[in-house]
PDB file of C-alpha atoms in Angstrom:
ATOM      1  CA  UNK C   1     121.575  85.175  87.365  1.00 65.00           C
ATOM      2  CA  UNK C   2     122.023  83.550  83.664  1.00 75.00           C
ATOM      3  CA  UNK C   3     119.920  83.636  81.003  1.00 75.00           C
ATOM      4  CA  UNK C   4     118.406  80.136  81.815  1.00 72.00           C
ATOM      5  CA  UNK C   5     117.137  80.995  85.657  1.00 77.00           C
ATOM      6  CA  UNK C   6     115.792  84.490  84.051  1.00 75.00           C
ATOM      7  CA  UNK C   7     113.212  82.373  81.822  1.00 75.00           C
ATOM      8  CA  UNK C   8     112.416  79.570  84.318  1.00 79.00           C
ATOM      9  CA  UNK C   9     111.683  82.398  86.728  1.00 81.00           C
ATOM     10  CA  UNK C  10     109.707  84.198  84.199  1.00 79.00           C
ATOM     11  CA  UNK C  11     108.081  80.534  82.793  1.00 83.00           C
ATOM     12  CA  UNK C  12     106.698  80.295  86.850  1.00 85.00           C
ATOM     13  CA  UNK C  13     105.608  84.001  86.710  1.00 84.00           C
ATOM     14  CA  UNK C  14     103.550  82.583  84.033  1.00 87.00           C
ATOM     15  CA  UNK C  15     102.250  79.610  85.042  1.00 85.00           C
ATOM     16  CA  UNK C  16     100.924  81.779  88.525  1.00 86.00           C
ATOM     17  CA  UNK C  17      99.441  84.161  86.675  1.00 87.00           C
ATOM     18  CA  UNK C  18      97.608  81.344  84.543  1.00 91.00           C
ATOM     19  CA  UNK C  19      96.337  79.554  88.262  1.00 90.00           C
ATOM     20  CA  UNK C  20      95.397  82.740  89.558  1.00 85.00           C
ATOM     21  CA  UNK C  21      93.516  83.703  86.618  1.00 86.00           C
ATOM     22  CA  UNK C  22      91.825  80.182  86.251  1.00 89.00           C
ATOM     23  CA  UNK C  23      91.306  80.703  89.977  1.00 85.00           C
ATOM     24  CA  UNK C  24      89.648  84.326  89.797  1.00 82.00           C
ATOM     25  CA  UNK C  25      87.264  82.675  87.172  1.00 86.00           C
ATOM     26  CA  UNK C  26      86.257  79.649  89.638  1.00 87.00           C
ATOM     27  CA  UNK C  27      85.785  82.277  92.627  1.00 83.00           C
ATOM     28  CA  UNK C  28      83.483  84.442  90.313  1.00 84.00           C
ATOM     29  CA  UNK C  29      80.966  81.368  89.677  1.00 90.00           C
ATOM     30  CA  UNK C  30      80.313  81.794  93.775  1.00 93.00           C
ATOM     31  CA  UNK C  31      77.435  83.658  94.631  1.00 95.00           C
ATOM     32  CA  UNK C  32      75.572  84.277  97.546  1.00 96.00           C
ATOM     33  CA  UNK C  33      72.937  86.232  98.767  1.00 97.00           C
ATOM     34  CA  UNK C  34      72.167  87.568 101.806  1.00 97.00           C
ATOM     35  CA  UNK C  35      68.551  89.691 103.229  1.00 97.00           C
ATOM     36  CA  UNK C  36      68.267  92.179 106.266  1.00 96.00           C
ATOM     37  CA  UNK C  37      65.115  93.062 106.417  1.00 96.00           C
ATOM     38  CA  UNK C  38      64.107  94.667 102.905  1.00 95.00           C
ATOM     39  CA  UNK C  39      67.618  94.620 101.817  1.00 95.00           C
ATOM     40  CA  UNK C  40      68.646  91.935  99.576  1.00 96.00           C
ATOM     41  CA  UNK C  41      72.341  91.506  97.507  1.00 96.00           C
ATOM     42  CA  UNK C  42      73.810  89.267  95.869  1.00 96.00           C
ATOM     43  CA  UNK C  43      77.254  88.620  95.179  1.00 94.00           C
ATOM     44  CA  UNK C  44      80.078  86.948  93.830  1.00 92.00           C
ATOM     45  CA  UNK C  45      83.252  84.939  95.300  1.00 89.00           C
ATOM     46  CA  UNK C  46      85.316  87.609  93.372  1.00 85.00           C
ATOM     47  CA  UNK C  47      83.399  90.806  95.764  1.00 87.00           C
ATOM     48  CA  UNK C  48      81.548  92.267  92.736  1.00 90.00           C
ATOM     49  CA  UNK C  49      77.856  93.251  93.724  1.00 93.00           C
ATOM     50  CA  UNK C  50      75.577  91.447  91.136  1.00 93.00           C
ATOM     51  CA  UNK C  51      72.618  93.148  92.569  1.00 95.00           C
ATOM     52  CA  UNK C  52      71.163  95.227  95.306  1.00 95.00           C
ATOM     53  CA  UNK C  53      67.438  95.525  95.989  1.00 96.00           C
ATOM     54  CA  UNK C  54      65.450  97.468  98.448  1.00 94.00           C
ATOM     55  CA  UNK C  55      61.758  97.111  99.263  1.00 94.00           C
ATOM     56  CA  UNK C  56      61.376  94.872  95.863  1.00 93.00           C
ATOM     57  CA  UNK C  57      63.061  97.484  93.495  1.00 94.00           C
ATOM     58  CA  UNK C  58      66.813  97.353  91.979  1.00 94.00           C
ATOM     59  CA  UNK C  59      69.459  99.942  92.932  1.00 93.00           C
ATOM     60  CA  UNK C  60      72.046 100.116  90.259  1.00 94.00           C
ATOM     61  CA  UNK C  61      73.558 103.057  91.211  1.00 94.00           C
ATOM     62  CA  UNK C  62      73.868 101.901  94.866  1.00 93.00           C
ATOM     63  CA  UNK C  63      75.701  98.597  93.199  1.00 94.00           C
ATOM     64  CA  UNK C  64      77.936 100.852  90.964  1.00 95.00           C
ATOM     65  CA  UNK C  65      78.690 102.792  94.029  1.00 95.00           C
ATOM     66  CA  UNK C  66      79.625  99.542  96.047  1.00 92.00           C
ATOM     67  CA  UNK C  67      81.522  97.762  93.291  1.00 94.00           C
ATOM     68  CA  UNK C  68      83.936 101.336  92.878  1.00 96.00           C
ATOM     69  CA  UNK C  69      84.436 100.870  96.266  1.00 95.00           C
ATOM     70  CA  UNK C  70      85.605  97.212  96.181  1.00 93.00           C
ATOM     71  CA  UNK C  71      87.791  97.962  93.213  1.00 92.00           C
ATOM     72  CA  UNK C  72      89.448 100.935  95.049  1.00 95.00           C
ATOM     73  CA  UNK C  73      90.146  99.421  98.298  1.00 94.00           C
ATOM     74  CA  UNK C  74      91.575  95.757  96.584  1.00 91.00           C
ATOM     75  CA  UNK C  75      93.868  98.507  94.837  1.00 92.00           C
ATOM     76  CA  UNK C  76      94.940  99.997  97.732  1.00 91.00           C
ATOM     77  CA  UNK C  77      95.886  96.829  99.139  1.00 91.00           C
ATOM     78  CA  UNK C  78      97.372  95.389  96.107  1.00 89.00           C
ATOM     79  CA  UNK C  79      99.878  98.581  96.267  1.00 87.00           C
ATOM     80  CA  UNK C  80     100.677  97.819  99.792  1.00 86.00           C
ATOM     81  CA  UNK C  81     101.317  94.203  99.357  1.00 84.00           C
ATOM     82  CA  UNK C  82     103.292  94.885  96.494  1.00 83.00           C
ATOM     83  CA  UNK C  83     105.228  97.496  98.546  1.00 76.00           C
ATOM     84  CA  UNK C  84     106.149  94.529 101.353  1.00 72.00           C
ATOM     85  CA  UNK C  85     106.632  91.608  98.734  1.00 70.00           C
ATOM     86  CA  UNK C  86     109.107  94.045  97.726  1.00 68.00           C
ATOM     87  CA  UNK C  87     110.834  94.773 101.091  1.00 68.00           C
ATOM     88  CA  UNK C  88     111.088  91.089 101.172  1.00 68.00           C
ATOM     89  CA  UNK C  89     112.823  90.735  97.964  1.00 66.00           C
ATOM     90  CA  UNK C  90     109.882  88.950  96.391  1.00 63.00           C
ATOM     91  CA  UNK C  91     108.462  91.796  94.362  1.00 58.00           C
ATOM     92  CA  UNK C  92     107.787  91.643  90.751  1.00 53.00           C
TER      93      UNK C  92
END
């Protein structure tokens, strides 16, 4: 591979990571919110907990504890799917 594929192929690398980035930003304007019984959270299209109330009152550390566990697990899966891009020759 020349010189000249090397930076196209690193010129789309960039322009992916621009879409996905623009796209992370749409996703985390999303927000629902959901109630069982006197449970209420809210949410956003990028899995972050915005809030967590029960029986009227705020739980931040039950929304720290939930938002860790989002991060860890899309890390986890991120290493995997790197892991398999790369058994397909399509890792980065």
């Amino acid at each position: 591979m020349n010189i000249g594929d090397k930076f196209g192929q690193a010129k789309k690398m960039l322009d992916l990571k621009r879409q996905a980035d623009s796209l992370k930003k749409e996703m985390e304007q999303v927000e629902v919110e959901v109630e069982e019984g006197s449970v209420k959270i809210i949410m956003n299209g990028a899995q972050e907990v915005k809030s967590i109330t029960y029986n009227g009152e705020e739980n931040l550390m039950l929304e720290r504890a939930f938002n860790k566990a989002v991060k860890e697990v899309q890390k986890k899966v991120a290493k995997r799917m790197q892991g398999r891009l790369g058994e397909l020759g399509l890792g980065f």
